mmCIF file of C-alpha atoms in Angstrom:
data_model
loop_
_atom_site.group_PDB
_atom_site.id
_atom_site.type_symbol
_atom_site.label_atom_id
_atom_site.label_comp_id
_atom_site.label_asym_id
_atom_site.label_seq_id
_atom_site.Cartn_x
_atom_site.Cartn_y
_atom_site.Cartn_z
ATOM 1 C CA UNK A 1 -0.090 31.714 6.190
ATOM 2 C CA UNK A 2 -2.202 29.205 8.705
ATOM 3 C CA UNK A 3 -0.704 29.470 11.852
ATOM 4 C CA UNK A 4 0.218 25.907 13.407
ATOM 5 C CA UNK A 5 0.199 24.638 16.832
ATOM 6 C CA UNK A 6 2.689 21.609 16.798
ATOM 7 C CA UNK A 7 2.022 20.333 20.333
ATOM 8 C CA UNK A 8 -1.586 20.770 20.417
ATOM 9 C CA UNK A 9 -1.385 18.907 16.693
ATOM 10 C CA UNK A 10 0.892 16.245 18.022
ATOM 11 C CA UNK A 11 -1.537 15.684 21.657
ATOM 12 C CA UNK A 12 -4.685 16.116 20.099
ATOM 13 C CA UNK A 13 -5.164 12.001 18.965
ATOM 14 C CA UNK A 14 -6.739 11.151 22.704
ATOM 15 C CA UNK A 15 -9.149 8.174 22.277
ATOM 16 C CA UNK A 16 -12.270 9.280 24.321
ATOM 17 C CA UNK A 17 -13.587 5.759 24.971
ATOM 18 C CA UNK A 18 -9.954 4.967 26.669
ATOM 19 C CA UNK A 19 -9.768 7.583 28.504
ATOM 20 C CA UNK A 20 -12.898 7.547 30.005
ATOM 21 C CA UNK A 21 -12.100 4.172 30.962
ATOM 22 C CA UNK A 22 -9.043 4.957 32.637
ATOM 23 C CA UNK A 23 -10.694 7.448 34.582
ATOM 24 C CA UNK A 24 -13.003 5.188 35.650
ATOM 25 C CA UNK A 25 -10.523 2.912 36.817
ATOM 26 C CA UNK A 26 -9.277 5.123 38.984
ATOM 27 C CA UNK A 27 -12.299 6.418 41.052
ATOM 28 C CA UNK A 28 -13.144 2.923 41.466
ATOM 29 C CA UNK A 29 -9.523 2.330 42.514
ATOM 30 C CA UNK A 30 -8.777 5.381 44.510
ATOM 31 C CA UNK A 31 -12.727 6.035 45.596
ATOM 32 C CA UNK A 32 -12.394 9.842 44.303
ATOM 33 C CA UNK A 33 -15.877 9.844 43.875
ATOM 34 C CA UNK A 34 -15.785 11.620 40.129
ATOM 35 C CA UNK A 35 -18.646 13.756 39.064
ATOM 36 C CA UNK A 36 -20.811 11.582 35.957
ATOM 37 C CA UNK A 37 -21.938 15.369 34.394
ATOM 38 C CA UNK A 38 -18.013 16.118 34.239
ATOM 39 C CA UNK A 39 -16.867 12.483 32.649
ATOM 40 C CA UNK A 40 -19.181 12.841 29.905
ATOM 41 C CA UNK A 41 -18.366 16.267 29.121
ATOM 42 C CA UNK A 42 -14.405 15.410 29.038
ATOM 43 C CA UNK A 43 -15.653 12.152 26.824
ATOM 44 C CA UNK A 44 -17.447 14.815 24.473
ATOM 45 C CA UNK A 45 -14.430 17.634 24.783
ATOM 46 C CA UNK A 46 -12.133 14.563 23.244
ATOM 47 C CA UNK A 47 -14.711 13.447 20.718
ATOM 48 C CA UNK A 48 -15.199 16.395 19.467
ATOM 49 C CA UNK A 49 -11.255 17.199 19.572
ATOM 50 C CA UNK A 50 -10.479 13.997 17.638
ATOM 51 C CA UNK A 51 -12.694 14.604 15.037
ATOM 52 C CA UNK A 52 -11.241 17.921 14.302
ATOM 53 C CA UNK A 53 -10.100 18.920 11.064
ATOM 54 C CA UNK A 54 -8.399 21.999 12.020
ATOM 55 C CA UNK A 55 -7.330 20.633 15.531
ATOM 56 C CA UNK A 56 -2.948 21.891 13.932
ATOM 57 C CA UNK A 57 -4.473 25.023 14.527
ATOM 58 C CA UNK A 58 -4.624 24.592 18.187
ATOM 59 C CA UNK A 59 -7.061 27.617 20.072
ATOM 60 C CA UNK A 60 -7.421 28.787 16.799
ATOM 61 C CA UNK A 61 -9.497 26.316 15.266
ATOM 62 C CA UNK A 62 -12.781 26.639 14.243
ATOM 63 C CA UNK A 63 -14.327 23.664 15.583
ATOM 64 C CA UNK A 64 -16.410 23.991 18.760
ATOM 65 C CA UNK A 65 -17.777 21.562 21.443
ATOM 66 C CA UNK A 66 -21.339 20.224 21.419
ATOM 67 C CA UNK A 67 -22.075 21.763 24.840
ATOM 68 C CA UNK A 68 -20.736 25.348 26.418
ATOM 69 C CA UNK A 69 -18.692 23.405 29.584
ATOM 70 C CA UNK A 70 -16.633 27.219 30.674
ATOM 71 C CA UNK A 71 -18.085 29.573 33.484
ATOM 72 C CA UNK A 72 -14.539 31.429 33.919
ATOM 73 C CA UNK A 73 -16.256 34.576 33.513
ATOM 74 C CA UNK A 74 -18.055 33.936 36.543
ATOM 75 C CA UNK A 75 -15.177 34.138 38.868
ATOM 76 C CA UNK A 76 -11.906 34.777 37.207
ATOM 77 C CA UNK A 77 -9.916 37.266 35.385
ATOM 78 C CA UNK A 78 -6.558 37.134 33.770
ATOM 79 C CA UNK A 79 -4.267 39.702 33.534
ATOM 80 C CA UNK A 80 -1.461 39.748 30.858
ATOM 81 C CA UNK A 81 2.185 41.024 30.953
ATOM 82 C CA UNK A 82 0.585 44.187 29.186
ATOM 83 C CA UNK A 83 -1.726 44.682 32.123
ATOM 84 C CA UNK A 84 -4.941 43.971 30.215
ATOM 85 C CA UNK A 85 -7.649 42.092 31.907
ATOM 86 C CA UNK A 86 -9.787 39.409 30.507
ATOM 87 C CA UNK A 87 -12.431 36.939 31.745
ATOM 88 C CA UNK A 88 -10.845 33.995 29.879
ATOM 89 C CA UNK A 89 -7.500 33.142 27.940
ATOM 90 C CA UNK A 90 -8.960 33.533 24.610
ATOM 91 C CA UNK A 91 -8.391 36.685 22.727
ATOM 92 C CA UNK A 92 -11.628 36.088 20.952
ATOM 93 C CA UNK A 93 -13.674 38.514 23.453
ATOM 94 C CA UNK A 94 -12.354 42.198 24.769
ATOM 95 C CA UNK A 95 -10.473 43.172 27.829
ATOM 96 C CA UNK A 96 -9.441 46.409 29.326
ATOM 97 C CA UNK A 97 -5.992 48.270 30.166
ATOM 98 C CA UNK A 98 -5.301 48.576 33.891
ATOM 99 C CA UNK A 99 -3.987 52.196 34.266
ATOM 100 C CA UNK A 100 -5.396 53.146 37.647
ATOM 101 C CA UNK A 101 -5.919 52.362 41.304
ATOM 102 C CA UNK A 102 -9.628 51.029 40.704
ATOM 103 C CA UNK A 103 -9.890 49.503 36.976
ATOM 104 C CA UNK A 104 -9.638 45.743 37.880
ATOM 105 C CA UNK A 105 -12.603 46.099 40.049
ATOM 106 C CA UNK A 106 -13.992 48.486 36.828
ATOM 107 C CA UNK A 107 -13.450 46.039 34.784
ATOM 108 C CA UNK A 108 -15.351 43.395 36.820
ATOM 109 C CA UNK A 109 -18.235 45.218 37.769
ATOM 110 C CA UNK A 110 -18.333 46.684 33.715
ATOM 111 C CA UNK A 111 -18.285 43.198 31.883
ATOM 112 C CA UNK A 112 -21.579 41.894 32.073
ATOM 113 C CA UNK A 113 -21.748 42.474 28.203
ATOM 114 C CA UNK A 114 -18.551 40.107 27.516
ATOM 115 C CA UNK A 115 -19.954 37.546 29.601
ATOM 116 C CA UNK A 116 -23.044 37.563 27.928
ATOM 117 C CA UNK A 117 -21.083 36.735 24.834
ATOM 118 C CA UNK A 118 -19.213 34.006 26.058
ATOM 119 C CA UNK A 119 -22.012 32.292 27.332
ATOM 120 C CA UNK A 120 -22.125 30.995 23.934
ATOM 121 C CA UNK A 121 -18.349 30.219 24.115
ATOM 122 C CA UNK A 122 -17.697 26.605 23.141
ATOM 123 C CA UNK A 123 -14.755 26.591 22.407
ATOM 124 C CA UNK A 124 -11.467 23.986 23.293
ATOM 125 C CA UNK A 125 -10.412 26.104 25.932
ATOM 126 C CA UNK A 126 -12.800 25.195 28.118
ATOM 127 C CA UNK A 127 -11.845 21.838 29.597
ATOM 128 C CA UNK A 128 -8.969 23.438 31.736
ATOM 129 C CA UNK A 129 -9.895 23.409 35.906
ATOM 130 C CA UNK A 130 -9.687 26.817 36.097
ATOM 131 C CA UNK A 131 -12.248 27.314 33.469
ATOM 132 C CA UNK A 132 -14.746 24.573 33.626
ATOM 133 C CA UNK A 133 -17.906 24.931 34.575
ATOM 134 C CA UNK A 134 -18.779 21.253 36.135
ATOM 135 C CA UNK A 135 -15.847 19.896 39.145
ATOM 136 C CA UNK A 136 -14.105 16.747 38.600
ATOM 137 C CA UNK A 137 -15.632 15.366 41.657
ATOM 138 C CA UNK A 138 -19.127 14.865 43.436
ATOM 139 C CA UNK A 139 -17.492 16.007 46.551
ATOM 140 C CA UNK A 140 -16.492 19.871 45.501
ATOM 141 C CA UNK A 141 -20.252 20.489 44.342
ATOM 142 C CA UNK A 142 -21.797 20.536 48.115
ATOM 143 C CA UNK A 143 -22.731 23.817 48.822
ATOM 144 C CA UNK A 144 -19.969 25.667 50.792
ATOM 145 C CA UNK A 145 -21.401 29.004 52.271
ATOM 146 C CA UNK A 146 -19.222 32.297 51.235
ATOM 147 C CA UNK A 147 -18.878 33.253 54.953
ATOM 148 C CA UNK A 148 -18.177 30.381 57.416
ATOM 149 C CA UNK A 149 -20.152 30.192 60.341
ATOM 150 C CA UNK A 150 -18.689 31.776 63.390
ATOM 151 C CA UNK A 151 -16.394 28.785 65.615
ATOM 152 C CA UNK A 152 -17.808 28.631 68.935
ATOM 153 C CA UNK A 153 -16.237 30.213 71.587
ATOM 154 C CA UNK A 154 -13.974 27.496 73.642
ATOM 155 C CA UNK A 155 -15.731 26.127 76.739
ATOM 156 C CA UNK A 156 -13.322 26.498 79.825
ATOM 157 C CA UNK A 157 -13.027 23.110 82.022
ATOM 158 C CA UNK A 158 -11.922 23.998 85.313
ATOM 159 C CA UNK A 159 -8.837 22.546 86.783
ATOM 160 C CA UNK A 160 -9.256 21.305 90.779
ATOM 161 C CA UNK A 161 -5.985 21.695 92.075
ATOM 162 C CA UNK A 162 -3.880 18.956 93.499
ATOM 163 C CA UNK A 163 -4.114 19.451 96.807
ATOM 164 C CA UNK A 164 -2.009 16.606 98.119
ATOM 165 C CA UNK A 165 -2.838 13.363 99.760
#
């Protein structure tokens, strides 16, 4: 039995062309300054889903992007009802069983191996924000230091009493 996907079947028909150019139309309209590296990659994410031939199959399919566009296993982890931990949605790469005080950090510190597998990941997951590696917009890639700086400490300006006329 294949299994079906009816929405991601139904959605999947996105002209690429069009929708670039309605992005476009709106960071010249709205000025919100959109990244070029992440408008061709969501041109290429749609190419590549339109000309899918097993796009009913939704997550399942077998097609892959072009280009690897995911880094979630660089900062995120999802944890299921069951209390297993992954580095992405897809069930295509292990996680681990939380049981104890201690295993999501584990689990972090102990998955270099799975993200050196999905470093090859191109699959149609990997346009979600959460997930992508390039930001919609020139403005999130300035460097943003871990640790803000320290605020200065707040000058004092004296006060000179009234001392009547």
């Amino acid at each position: 039995m294949e299994l079906v996907d009816p929405f991601f079947a139904a959605h999947r028909d996105v002209d690429p062309d069009r929708l670039v150019e309605v992005i476009r139309r709106c960071d010249q309209r709205f000025g919100l300054g959109l990244n070029p590296v992440w408008l061709r990659q969501v041109h290429m994410y749609f190419s590549t889903l339109r000309a899918c031939p097993d796009a009913a199959r939704g997550w399942g399919s077998h097609t892959r992007t072009p280009e690897h566009i995911c880094s979630t296993y660089e900062r995120n982890i999802m944890v299921d009802h069951y209390g297993v931990a992954r580095l992405c949605f897809s069930g295509s790469f292990p996680g681990m069983q939380l049981d104890r005080p201690g295993d999501l950090r584990l689990f972090w510190r102990e998955a270099e191996f799975i993200r050196a597998a999905m470093r090859g990941c191109n699959q149609f997951c990997g346009i979600s924000h959460s997930v992508r590696r390039e930001t919609s917009t020139c403005a999130s890639r300035r460097e943003v230091p871990l640790f803000p700086a320290p605020r200065p400490a707040a000058r004092t300006i004296p006060v000179l009493a009234d001392r009547g006329s």
